[in-house]
CSV table of C-alpha atoms and ligand atoms in Angstrom, one decimal:
chain,number,residue,atom,x,y,z
I,1,MET,CA,4.8,-9.5,-31.4
I,2,LYS,CA,1.2,-10.3,-32.1
I,3,LEU,CA,-1.7,-8.5,-30.5
I,4,ASN,CA,-3.5,-10.6,-27.9
I,5,LYS,CA,-6.9,-8.9,-28.1
I,6,HIS,CA,-8.5,-11.9,-29.8
I,7,LYS,CA,-7.8,-14.2,-27.0
I,8,PRO,CA,-11.0,-15.4,-25.3
I,9,ALA,CA,-11.8,-13.8,-21.9
I,10,GLN,CA,-10.2,-16.1,-19.4
I,11,HIS,CA,-12.2,-15.0,-16.3
I,12,THR,CA,-15.4,-13.1,-16.2
I,13,GLU,CA,-16.1,-12.7,-12.5
I,14,MET,CA,-15.8,-9.0,-11.7
I,15,GLU,CA,-14.8,-7.5,-8.3
I,16,PHE,CA,-15.0,-4.0,-6.8
I,17,GLY,CA,-18.6,-3.5,-8.0
I,18,GLY,CA,-18.0,-4.6,-11.6
I,19,ALA,CA,-18.2,-2.2,-14.6
I,20,LEU,CA,-20.1,0.4,-12.5
I,21,GLY,CA,-17.4,0.3,-9.8
I,22,ALA,CA,-14.7,0.6,-12.4
I,23,ALA,CA,-16.5,3.6,-13.9
I,24,CYS,CA,-17.1,5.4,-10.6
I,25,ILE,CA,-14.0,4.6,-8.5
I,26,PRO,CA,-11.4,6.4,-10.8
I,27,VAL,CA,-13.4,9.6,-10.4
I,28,PHE,CA,-14.6,9.3,-6.9
I,29,LEU,CA,-11.2,8.3,-5.3
I,30,PRO,CA,-9.1,11.2,-6.8
I,31,LEU,CA,-11.8,13.6,-5.7
I,32,THR,CA,-11.7,12.1,-2.2
I,33,VAL,CA,-7.9,12.7,-2.1
I,34,LEU,CA,-8.4,16.4,-3.0
I,35,TYR,CA,-11.3,16.8,-0.6
I,36,LEU,CA,-9.4,15.3,2.3
I,37,LEU,CA,-6.3,17.5,1.7
I,38,SER,CA,-8.6,20.6,1.5
I,39,VAL,CA,-10.4,19.7,4.7
I,40,CYS,CA,-7.1,19.1,6.5
I,41,ARG,CA,-6.0,22.7,5.8
I,42,THR,CA,-9.2,24.3,7.1
I,43,PRO,CA,-9.0,25.5,10.7
I,44,GLY,CA,-12.3,23.6,11.7
I,45,GLY,CA,-10.9,20.4,10.1
I,46,ALA,CA,-14.4,18.8,10.1
I,47,LEU,CA,-14.7,15.9,7.7
I,48,LEU,CA,-18.3,16.6,7.0
I,49,GLN,CA,-18.9,20.4,6.5
I,50,TRP,CA,-21.3,22.4,4.4
I,51,PRO,CA,-20.5,24.0,2.0
I,52,PRO,CA,-17.6,21.7,1.4
I,53,PRO,CA,-14.1,23.4,1.4
I,54,LEU,CA,-13.5,23.1,-2.3
I,55,PRO,CA,-10.2,24.6,-3.4
I,56,HIS,CA,-10.2,27.3,-6.1
I,57,SER,CA,-8.9,26.0,-9.4
I,58,THR,CA,-5.8,28.3,-9.1
I,59,PHE,CA,-4.7,26.2,-6.1
I,60,LEU,CA,-4.8,23.0,-8.0
I,61,TRP,CA,-2.0,23.6,-10.5
I,62,ASP,CA,1.5,24.8,-10.0
I,63,PRO,CA,4.4,24.3,-12.5
I,64,VAL,CA,6.7,23.9,-9.5
I,65,ALA,CA,4.7,20.9,-8.3
I,66,ALA,CA,4.8,19.4,-11.8
I,67,ALA,CA,8.7,19.8,-11.9
I,68,ILE,CA,9.0,18.3,-8.4
I,69,MET,CA,6.9,15.3,-9.5
I,70,VAL,CA,9.0,14.7,-12.7
I,71,GLY,CA,12.2,15.1,-10.7
I,72,TRP,CA,11.0,12.8,-7.9
I,73,ILE,CA,9.9,9.9,-10.2
I,74,SER,CA,13.2,10.3,-12.2
I,75,LEU,CA,15.3,10.1,-9.0
I,76,GLN,CA,13.5,7.1,-7.7
I,77,SER,CA,13.7,5.4,-11.1
I,78,ALA,CA,17.5,6.1,-11.2
I,79,LEU,CA,17.9,4.6,-7.6
I,80,TYR,CA,15.8,1.6,-8.7
I,81,LEU,CA,18.1,1.0,-11.6
I,82,LEU,CA,21.3,0.9,-9.4
I,83,PRO,CA,22.6,-2.7,-9.6
I,84,MET,CA,21.9,-3.9,-6.1
I,85,GLY,CA,20.0,-6.8,-4.5
I,86,LYS,CA,18.5,-9.1,-7.1
I,87,VAL,CA,15.8,-11.6,-6.3
I,88,SER,CA,13.5,-13.7,-8.4
I,89,LEU,CA,9.7,-14.1,-8.1
I,90,PRO,CA,9.2,-17.4,-6.4
I,91,GLU,CA,5.5,-17.9,-7.3
I,92,ASN,CA,6.2,-17.8,-11.1
I,93,PRO,CA,9.3,-19.9,-11.8
I,94,GLN,CA,8.1,-20.6,-15.3
I,95,PHE,CA,9.0,-17.1,-16.3
I,96,CYS,CA,11.6,-16.5,-13.7
I,97,LEU,CA,11.6,-12.7,-13.4
I,98,CYS,CA,14.2,-10.9,-11.4
I,99,PHE,CA,13.6,-7.9,-9.3
I,100,ASN,CA,15.8,-5.1,-7.9
I,101,ALA,CA,15.1,-5.3,-4.2
I,102,ALA,CA,17.3,-2.5,-2.8
I,103,GLY,CA,14.5,-0.3,-1.3
I,104,PHE,CA,16.4,0.3,1.9
I,105,HIS,CA,19.3,1.7,0.0
I,106,ALA,CA,17.1,3.9,-2.0
I,107,LEU,CA,15.5,5.3,1.2
I,108,CYS,CA,18.9,6.0,2.7
I,109,MET,CA,20.1,7.7,-0.4
I,110,THR,CA,17.0,9.8,-0.7
I,111,ALA,CA,17.4,10.8,3.0
I,112,VAL,CA,21.1,11.9,2.4
I,113,LEU,CA,20.1,13.8,-0.7
I,114,LEU,CA,17.3,15.6,1.1
I,115,ALA,CA,19.5,16.4,4.1
I,116,VAL,CA,22.1,17.9,1.8
I,117,CYS,CA,19.4,20.0,0.0
I,118,VAL,CA,18.0,21.2,3.4
I,119,CYS,CA,21.5,22.2,4.6
I,120,LEU,CA,21.9,24.1,1.3
I,121,GLY,CA,18.7,26.1,2.2
I,122,MET,CA,16.0,24.2,0.4
I,123,PRO,CA,12.6,25.0,2.2
I,124,LEU,CA,11.3,21.4,2.6
I,125,GLY,CA,8.3,22.9,4.6
I,126,TYR,CA,7.1,24.5,1.3
I,127,LEU,CA,5.8,21.1,0.3
I,128,PHE,CA,3.0,21.8,2.8
I,129,ASP,CA,1.8,24.8,0.6
I,130,LEU,CA,2.3,22.7,-2.6
I,131,VAL,CA,0.4,19.6,-1.4
I,132,LEU,CA,-2.7,20.1,-3.5
I,133,PRO,CA,-1.0,20.7,-6.8
I,134,LEU,CA,1.4,17.8,-6.0
I,135,ALA,CA,-1.6,15.5,-5.4
I,136,VAL,CA,-3.2,16.7,-8.8
I,137,CYS,CA,0.1,15.8,-10.5
I,138,ALA,CA,0.2,12.4,-8.9
I,139,ILE,CA,-3.3,11.7,-9.9
I,140,GLY,CA,-2.5,12.8,-13.4
I,141,VAL,CA,0.6,10.5,-13.6
I,142,SER,CA,-1.5,7.6,-12.3
I,143,TYR,CA,-4.1,8.1,-15.2
I,144,LEU,CA,-1.3,8.4,-17.8
I,145,LEU,CA,0.5,5.4,-16.4
I,146,ALA,CA,-2.8,3.3,-16.3
I,147,LEU,CA,-3.5,4.3,-19.9
I,148,TYR,CA,0.0,3.3,-21.0
I,149,LEU,CA,-0.3,-0.1,-19.2
I,150,TYR,CA,-3.7,-0.8,-20.7
I,151,ILE,CA,-2.5,-0.1,-24.3
I,152,ARG,CA,0.7,-2.0,-24.0
I,153,SER,CA,-1.0,-5.0,-22.4
I,154,PHE,CA,-2.4,-5.9,-25.9
I,155,TRP,CA,1.1,-6.8,-27.0
I,156,ALA,CA,1.9,-8.8,-23.8
I,157,PRO,CA,2.4,-12.6,-24.2
I,158,ALA,CA,-0.7,-14.5,-23.1
I,159,HIS,CA,1.0,-16.1,-20.0
I,160,GLN,CA,1.7,-12.6,-18.7
I,161,LEU,CA,-2.0,-11.6,-18.5
I,162,ALA,CA,-3.7,-11.5,-15.1
I,163,LEU,CA,-6.7,-13.9,-14.6
I,164,GLY,CA,-9.0,-11.2,-13.2
I,165,GLY,CA,-8.1,-8.3,-15.6
I,166,ASN,CA,-9.2,-9.8,-18.9
I,167,THR,CA,-13.0,-9.7,-19.0
I,168,GLY,CA,-13.2,-7.9,-22.3
I,169,ASN,CA,-14.9,-4.9,-20.7
I,170,PRO,CA,-12.4,-2.1,-21.5
I,171,LEU,CA,-13.4,0.1,-18.5
I,172,TYR,CA,-13.0,-2.7,-16.0
I,173,ASP,CA,-9.9,-4.2,-17.5
I,174,PHE,CA,-8.3,-0.6,-17.4
I,175,PHE,CA,-9.3,-0.3,-13.8
I,176,ILE,CA,-8.1,-3.7,-12.6
I,177,GLY,CA,-5.2,-4.1,-15.0
I,178,ARG,CA,-4.5,-6.7,-17.8
I,179,GLU,CA,-0.9,-7.4,-17.5
I,180,LEU,CA,0.6,-9.1,-14.5
I,181,ASN,CA,4.2,-7.8,-14.4
I,182,PRO,CA,4.6,-5.2,-17.1
I,183,ARG,CA,8.3,-4.4,-17.7
I,184,ILE,CA,10.5,-2.1,-19.7
I,185,GLY,CA,13.6,-4.2,-20.2
I,186,SER,CA,14.3,-5.3,-16.6
I,187,PHE,CA,12.5,-2.4,-15.1
I,188,ASP,CA,9.4,-3.9,-13.4
I,189,LEU,CA,6.8,-1.1,-13.3
I,190,LYS,CA,4.5,-2.7,-10.7
I,191,PHE,CA,7.2,-3.7,-8.2
I,192,PHE,CA,8.8,-0.2,-8.6
I,193,CYS,CA,5.5,1.7,-8.1
I,194,GLU,CA,4.3,-0.5,-5.1
I,195,LEU,CA,7.3,0.3,-3.0
I,196,ARG,CA,9.4,3.3,-4.2
I,197,PRO,CA,8.0,6.6,-5.2
I,198,GLY,CA,4.7,6.5,-3.2
I,199,LEU,CA,6.1,5.0,0.0
I,200,ILE,CA,9.2,7.1,0.1
I,201,GLY,CA,7.2,10.1,-1.0
I,202,TRP,CA,4.8,9.5,2.0
I,203,VAL,CA,7.7,9.8,4.5
I,204,VAL,CA,9.3,12.8,2.7
I,205,LEU,CA,5.9,14.6,2.9
I,206,ASN,CA,5.7,13.7,6.6
I,207,ALA,CA,9.2,15.2,7.1
I,208,ALA,CA,8.0,18.4,5.3
I,209,MET,CA,5.1,18.7,7.6
I,210,LEU,CA,7.5,18.5,10.6
I,211,MET,CA,9.6,21.3,9.1
I,212,LYS,CA,6.5,23.3,8.4
I,213,GLU,CA,5.5,22.9,12.1
I,214,VAL,CA,9.0,24.1,13.1
I,215,GLU,CA,8.7,27.1,10.8
I,216,LEU,CA,5.3,28.0,12.3
I,217,ARG,CA,5.9,27.3,16.1
I,218,GLY,CA,9.6,27.2,16.5
I,219,SER,CA,9.8,23.5,17.5
I,220,SER,CA,8.2,20.2,16.6
I,221,SER,CA,5.5,18.7,18.9
I,222,LEU,CA,5.6,15.3,20.5
I,223,ALA,CA,2.5,14.3,18.5
I,224,MET,CA,4.3,15.1,15.2
I,225,LEU,CA,7.5,13.3,16.2
I,226,LEU,CA,5.4,10.2,17.1
I,227,VAL,CA,3.5,10.2,13.7
I,228,ASN,CA,6.7,10.7,11.8
I,229,GLY,CA,8.6,8.1,13.8
I,230,PHE,CA,5.9,5.4,13.6
I,231,GLN,CA,5.3,5.8,9.8
I,232,LEU,CA,9.0,6.0,9.1
I,233,LEU,CA,9.3,2.7,10.9
I,234,TYR,CA,6.5,1.2,8.8
I,235,VAL,CA,8.0,2.4,5.5
I,236,THR,CA,11.6,1.4,6.5
I,237,ASP,CA,10.3,-2.1,7.4
I,238,ALA,CA,8.6,-2.4,4.1
I,239,LEU,CA,11.7,-1.4,2.2
I,240,TRP,CA,14.0,-3.5,4.3
I,241,ASN,CA,11.8,-6.5,3.6
I,242,GLU,CA,11.1,-5.5,0.0
I,243,GLU,CA,11.5,-9.0,-1.4
I,244,ALA,CA,8.6,-10.2,0.8
I,245,VAL,CA,6.2,-8.1,-1.3
I,246,LEU,CA,6.8,-10.6,-4.1
I,247,THR,CA,4.4,-13.1,-2.4
I,248,THR,CA,1.6,-10.6,-1.9
I,249,MET,CA,-1.6,-10.9,-4.0
I,250,ASP,CA,-0.9,-7.6,-5.6
I,251,ILE,CA,2.3,-8.9,-7.3
I,252,VAL,CA,1.3,-12.6,-7.7
I,253,HIS,CA,-2.3,-12.4,-8.7
I,254,ASP,CA,-3.5,-8.9,-9.6
I,255,GLY,CA,-2.8,-7.1,-12.9
I,256,PHE,CA,-1.3,-3.6,-13.0
I,257,GLY,CA,-4.0,-1.1,-13.8
I,258,PHE,CA,-5.5,2.2,-12.6
I,259,MET,CA,-6.4,0.8,-9.1
I,260,LEU,CA,-2.8,-0.1,-8.1
I,261,ALA,CA,-1.1,2.8,-10.1
I,262,PHE,CA,-3.4,5.4,-8.4
I,263,GLY,CA,-3.2,3.5,-5.0
I,264,ASP,CA,0.7,3.5,-5.1
I,265,LEU,CA,1.3,6.9,-6.6
I,266,ALA,CA,-1.5,9.1,-5.2
I,267,TRP,CA,-3.5,7.4,-2.6
I,268,VAL,CA,-0.7,6.2,-0.4
I,269,PRO,CA,1.5,9.4,-0.2
I,270,PHE,CA,-1.4,11.9,0.1
I,271,THR,CA,-3.9,10.0,2.3
I,272,TYR,CA,-1.7,7.8,4.5
I,273,GLY,CA,0.2,11.0,5.7
I,274,LEU,CA,-3.0,12.9,6.6
I,275,GLN,CA,-2.1,12.9,10.3
I,276,ALA,CA,1.0,14.8,10.0
I,277,MET,CA,-0.7,17.3,7.7
I,278,PHE,CA,-3.5,17.7,10.2
I,279,LEU,CA,-1.1,18.4,13.1
I,280,VAL,CA,0.4,21.4,11.2
I,281,ILE,CA,-2.9,23.2,11.4
I,282,HIS,CA,-4.3,21.6,14.5
I,283,PRO,CA,-1.5,21.3,17.1
I,284,GLN,CA,-2.1,18.7,19.9
I,285,THR,CA,-0.6,18.4,23.4
I,286,LEU,CA,0.2,14.9,24.5
I,287,SER,CA,0.9,13.9,28.1
I,288,PRO,CA,4.0,11.7,28.5
I,289,LEU,CA,1.7,8.9,29.8
I,290,SER,CA,-0.6,8.9,26.7
I,291,ALA,CA,2.5,9.1,24.5
I,292,LEU,CA,3.9,6.0,26.3
I,293,GLY,CA,0.6,4.1,25.8
I,294,ILE,CA,0.6,5.0,22.1
I,295,ILE,CA,4.2,3.9,21.7
I,296,LEU,CA,3.4,0.6,23.4
I,297,LEU,CA,0.4,0.1,21.1
I,298,ASN,CA,2.5,0.8,18.0
I,299,GLY,CA,5.1,-1.6,19.4
I,300,VAL,CA,2.6,-4.4,19.9
I,301,GLY,CA,1.0,-3.9,16.5
I,302,TYR,CA,4.4,-3.8,14.8
I,303,SER,CA,5.6,-6.9,16.6
I,304,ILE,CA,2.5,-9.0,15.5
I,305,PHE,CA,2.7,-7.6,11.9
I,306,ARG,CA,6.4,-8.3,11.4
I,307,LYS,CA,6.6,-11.6,13.2
I,308,SER,CA,3.5,-13.1,11.4
I,309,ASN,CA,4.6,-11.8,8.1
I,310,SER,CA,8.2,-13.1,8.6
I,311,GLN,CA,6.9,-16.5,9.8
I,312,LYS,CA,4.7,-17.0,6.7
I,313,ASN,CA,7.5,-15.8,4.3
I,314,GLN,CA,10.0,-18.1,5.9
I,315,PHE,CA,7.5,-21.0,5.7
I,316,ARG,CA,6.9,-20.4,2.0
I,317,ARG,CA,10.6,-20.0,1.2
I,318,ASP,CA,11.9,-22.9,3.3
I,319,PRO,CA,9.4,-25.0,5.3
I,320,ALA,CA,12.2,-26.9,6.9
I,321,HIS,CA,13.9,-23.8,8.3
I,322,LYS,CA,14.8,-24.4,12.0
I,323,SER,CA,12.8,-21.2,13.2
I,324,ILE,CA,9.5,-22.8,11.9
I,325,ALA,CA,10.1,-26.5,11.5
I,326,HIS,CA,8.4,-27.1,14.9
I,327,LEU,CA,5.1,-25.6,13.8
I,328,GLU,CA,2.1,-27.8,13.1
I,329,THR,CA,0.8,-27.7,9.5
I,330,ILE,CA,-1.8,-29.4,7.3
I,331,ALA,CA,-1.3,-30.8,3.8
I,332,THR,CA,-3.2,-29.6,0.8
I,333,ALA,CA,-3.8,-31.2,-2.6
I,334,THR,CA,-1.5,-28.7,-4.3
I,335,GLY,CA,1.5,-30.0,-2.4
I,336,LYS,CA,1.8,-26.8,-0.4
I,337,ARG,CA,1.1,-26.9,3.4
I,338,LEU,CA,-0.8,-24.5,5.6
I,339,LEU,CA,0.4,-23.4,9.0
I,340,VAL,CA,-2.1,-24.1,11.8
I,341,SER,CA,-0.1,-23.1,14.8
I,342,GLY,CA,2.2,-20.2,15.7
I,343,TRP,CA,0.8,-16.8,14.4
I,344,TRP,CA,-1.2,-18.4,11.7
I,345,GLY,CA,-3.0,-20.6,14.2
I,346,PHE,CA,-3.9,-17.5,16.4
I,347,VAL,CA,-6.1,-15.9,13.7
I,348,ARG,CA,-6.2,-16.4,9.9
I,349,HIS,CA,-4.8,-12.9,9.3
I,350,PRO,CA,-2.5,-12.0,12.2
I,351,ASN,CA,-0.6,-9.6,9.9
I,352,TYR,CA,-3.8,-7.6,9.3
I,353,LEU,CA,-4.5,-7.5,13.1
I,354,GLY,CA,-1.0,-6.0,13.7
I,355,ASP,CA,-1.4,-3.5,10.9
I,356,ILE,CA,-4.8,-2.2,12.2
I,357,LEU,CA,-3.3,-1.8,15.7
I,358,MET,CA,-0.4,0.3,14.2
I,359,ALA,CA,-3.1,2.3,12.2
I,360,LEU,CA,-4.8,3.2,15.4
I,361,ALA,CA,-1.5,4.2,17.1
I,362,TRP,CA,-0.8,6.6,14.1
I,363,SER,CA,-4.1,8.4,14.7
I,364,LEU,CA,-4.2,8.7,18.5
I,365,PRO,CA,-1.5,11.4,18.7
I,366,CYS,CA,-3.9,13.7,16.9
I,367,GLY,CA,-6.4,13.6,19.8
I,368,VAL,CA,-10.0,12.5,19.6
I,369,SER,CA,-11.8,15.8,18.7
I,370,HIS,CA,-11.6,15.3,14.9
I,371,LEU,CA,-12.5,12.4,12.6
I,372,LEU,CA,-10.1,13.3,9.8
I,373,PRO,CA,-7.0,11.7,11.5
I,374,TYR,CA,-9.0,8.5,11.9
I,375,PHE,CA,-9.8,8.4,8.1
I,376,TYR,CA,-6.9,5.9,7.6
I,377,VAL,CA,-8.0,3.5,10.3
I,378,VAL,CA,-11.6,3.4,8.9
I,379,TYR,CA,-10.4,3.1,5.3
I,380,PHE,CA,-7.8,0.6,6.2
I,381,SER,CA,-10.2,-1.6,8.2
I,382,ILE,CA,-12.5,-1.7,5.2
I,383,LEU,CA,-9.7,-2.5,2.8
I,384,LEU,CA,-8.4,-5.3,5.0
I,385,VAL,CA,-11.9,-6.9,5.5
I,386,HIS,CA,-12.4,-6.7,1.8
I,387,ARG,CA,-9.0,-8.1,1.1
I,388,GLU,CA,-9.5,-10.9,3.5
I,389,ALA,CA,-12.7,-11.9,1.7
I,390,ARG,CA,-10.8,-11.8,-1.7
I,391,ASP,CA,-8.0,-13.9,-0.3
I,392,GLU,CA,-10.4,-16.3,1.3
I,393,ARG,CA,-12.1,-16.9,-2.0
I,394,GLN,CA,-8.8,-17.5,-3.8
I,395,CYS,CA,-7.5,-19.8,-1.0
I,396,ARG,CA,-10.8,-21.9,-1.0
I,397,ALA,CA,-10.5,-22.2,-4.8
I,398,LYS,CA,-6.8,-23.2,-4.4
I,399,TYR,CA,-6.9,-25.5,-1.4
I,400,GLY,CA,-10.5,-26.7,-1.3
I,401,LEU,CA,-11.2,-29.1,1.6
I,402,ALA,CA,-7.9,-28.3,3.2
I,403,TRP,CA,-8.9,-24.7,3.5
I,404,ASP,CA,-12.2,-25.7,5.2
I,405,THR,CA,-10.2,-27.7,7.6
I,406,TYR,CA,-7.9,-24.7,8.3
I,407,CYS,CA,-11.0,-22.5,8.9
I,408,ARG,CA,-12.5,-24.9,11.4
I,409,ARG,CA,-9.1,-25.2,13.2
I,410,VAL,CA,-8.6,-21.3,13.2
I,411,PRO,CA,-12.2,-19.9,13.3
I,412,TYR,CA,-11.4,-16.2,13.6
I,413,ARG,CA,-10.3,-14.1,10.6
I,414,ILE,CA,-8.6,-11.1,12.1
I,415,ILE,CA,-9.7,-10.3,15.7
I,416,PRO,CA,-9.7,-13.2,18.1
I,417,TYR,CA,-13.3,-14.0,19.5
I,418,ILE,CA,-14.8,-11.0,17.5
I,419,TYR,CA,-14.2,-11.3,13.7
M,518,NDP,N1,-0.7,-0.5,4.5
M,518,NDP,C1,-1.5,-0.9,3.5
M,518,NDP,O1,-2.1,-0.1,2.8
M,518,NDP,C2,-1.6,-2.4,3.2
M,518,NDP,C3,-0.9,-3.3,3.9
M,518,NDP,N2,-1.1,-4.6,3.7
M,518,NDP,C4,-0.3,-5.5,4.5
M,518,NDP,O2,0.4,-6.3,3.6
M,518,NDP,C5,0.7,-7.6,4.2
M,518,NDP,C6,0.5,-8.7,3.2
M,518,NDP,O3,-0.9,-8.8,3.0
M,518,NDP,P1,-1.7,-9.6,1.8
M,518,NDP,O4,-0.9,-9.6,0.6
M,518,NDP,O5,-3.1,-9.1,1.8
M,518,NDP,O6,-1.8,-11.1,2.3
M,518,NDP,P2,-1.1,-12.1,3.3
M,518,NDP,O7,0.3,-11.8,3.5
M,518,NDP,O8,-1.9,-12.2,4.5
M,518,NDP,O9,-1.1,-13.4,2.5
M,518,NDP,C7,-2.2,-14.2,2.2
M,518,NDP,C8,-1.7,-15.5,1.6
M,518,NDP,O10,-1.0,-16.2,2.6
M,518,NDP,C9,-1.0,-17.6,2.4
M,518,NDP,N3,-1.6,-18.1,3.6
M,518,NDP,C10,-2.7,-17.9,4.2
M,518,NDP,N4,-2.9,-18.6,5.3
M,518,NDP,C11,-1.8,-19.3,5.4
M,518,NDP,C12,-1.4,-20.3,6.4
M,518,NDP,N5,-2.1,-20.7,7.4
M,518,NDP,N6,-0.2,-20.9,6.2
M,518,NDP,C13,0.6,-20.6,5.2
M,518,NDP,N7,0.3,-19.7,4.2
M,518,NDP,C14,-0.9,-19.1,4.4
M,518,NDP,C15,-1.9,-17.8,1.2
M,518,NDP,O11,-1.1,-17.8,0.0
M,518,NDP,P3,-0.3,-19.1,-0.5
M,518,NDP,O12,-0.8,-20.3,0.2
M,518,NDP,O13,-0.5,-19.1,-2.0
M,518,NDP,O14,1.1,-18.8,-0.2
M,518,NDP,C16,-2.7,-16.5,1.1
M,518,NDP,O15,-3.2,-16.2,-0.1
M,518,NDP,C17,-0.1,-7.6,5.5
M,518,NDP,O16,0.6,-7.4,6.6
M,518,NDP,C18,-1.1,-6.5,5.3
M,518,NDP,O17,-1.5,-6.0,6.5
M,518,NDP,C19,-1.9,-5.0,2.7
M,518,NDP,C20,-2.7,-4.2,2.0
M,518,NDP,C21,-2.5,-2.7,2.1
M,519,LIG,C1,-8.2,2.9,-2.4
M,519,LIG,C2,-7.3,2.2,-3.3
M,519,LIG,C3,-6.9,2.9,-4.6
M,519,LIG,C4,-6.7,1.1,-2.9
M,519,LIG,C5,-5.5,0.4,-3.6
M,519,LIG,C6,-4.8,-0.4,-2.6
M,519,LIG,C7,-3.4,0.0,-2.4
M,519,LIG,C8,-3.2,1.5,-1.8
M,519,LIG,C9,-2.7,-1.0,-1.5
M,519,LIG,C10,-2.9,-2.4,-2.0
M,519,LIG,C11,-1.7,-3.1,-1.3
M,519,LIG,C12,-0.8,-2.3,-0.9
M,519,LIG,C13,0.3,-2.6,0.0
M,519,LIG,C14,1.0,-1.6,0.5
M,519,LIG,C15,0.6,-0.2,0.3
M,519,LIG,C16,-0.8,0.0,-0.1
M,519,LIG,C17,-1.2,-0.9,-1.2
M,519,LIG,C18,-0.5,-0.5,-2.5
M,519,LIG,C19,2.4,-1.9,1.2
M,519,LIG,C20,3.4,-1.6,0.2
M,519,LIG,C21,2.5,-1.1,2.5
M,519,LIG,C22,3.8,-1.4,3.3
M,519,LIG,C23,3.6,-2.9,3.8
M,519,LIG,O1,4.7,-3.2,4.6
M,519,LIG,C24,3.5,-3.8,2.6
M,519,LIG,C25,4.8,-3.9,1.9
M,519,LIG,C26,3.3,-5.2,3.2
M,519,LIG,C27,2.3,-3.4,1.7
M,519,LIG,C28,2.1,-4.3,0.6
M,519,LIG,C29,0.6,-4.1,0.1
């Protein structure tokens, strides 16, 4: 196959701070992961402390962590390859890709395997002690994967290149990703990374924190059970509805480069689970009433998140389906319609609202004395506001006047009457 490097740049508008952002983010974010994990293990747990709790280099590398990482990625790859649940990518019928969407099976099989290993005496709580070298390995794997993705993208067919990742600036293209759906045979690297090793790894690490708490204090706290339960629900939901990820901008629009590789493999498992890690060193007592309030908040958030996502997915797959046929819509010049009633008539991103409410419910069990467990809420709100702006730009370009009409009909973006 011919090299595609002489193709003219298709799209020159740069996001995430352009070339400067692309140079700084791959250094700054991995260091942030290591810093957060180090702070989490200090008895003070203060996010801003001087001198910063920098780990000694001997705590950053452990061959056992490297072996676990290789074993983990191999196990998840093998589970991904099992011939179950095939779906095609609806947005790109011209190259009709098929995906293995059996994430829920993979989660269940991983759970059974882990349970057997724990029964046979494997000390799962030991992952708490290994968390820094594990994060270092995950960061290393993301760098290697991103480098591999960048190099192989020069042999990809032109129609497989992402619009935004082909500016001609090597640093920026490495960061954003040149190829849309890189595959080895039928193994789709982006789809696999987005949902399997990182998401399942996140809940396994949470379970390890629970085991560590039991080792240290003899039983698990209500706060730890809530954090584990809420995040397990979120991950299970994502894997149960795995094919819905095929319509998100990450799969349809963005290339696969360092940002997503690192986000999927290192950022998600090691920063989304900070609350459980925090609770191991900073135990919290929760009253039954506050626990009830937090469960309610998570329930409301989950219900908005799930119902709005399902409503849009159903609408995009089959607009005539009886569950949504009664909803009001507006036509666009592309032939696609936009929902203006139901969840998508409430705010323009009801799914983000539900997700933010859940994020808050995951942090509240850790009390209000520390900032660290709220890192996820703050980061996630920034991510979603930025994501909303990107999506808005893309939708305005796609739908033109119809999008302006939608914005007039539904004026608030995420939080009614506020934003
Ligand atoms: N936990 C995490 O770290 C993260 C979680 N998420 C979650 O992932 C989920 C998916 O989010 P994301 O991929 O950002 O985007 P959305 O699921 O919000 O999808 C946006 C797209 O939906 C379509 N759309 C927008 N408005 C309407 C409408 N009124 N009627 C019909 N279709 C409409 C448009 O695409 P088109 O018209 O082309 O179909 C638009 O591009 C969310 O729940 C989000 O909270 C996202 C990022 C990170
Ligand atoms: C700071 C940094 C490197 C950011 C990269 C962003 C990624 C971490 C996120 C981009 C979109 C994501 C999605 C999920 C996880 C985080 C990333 C990868 C997701 C898989 C979480 C579970 C949800 O149910 C989801 C499937 C809707 C979601 C899809 C987007």
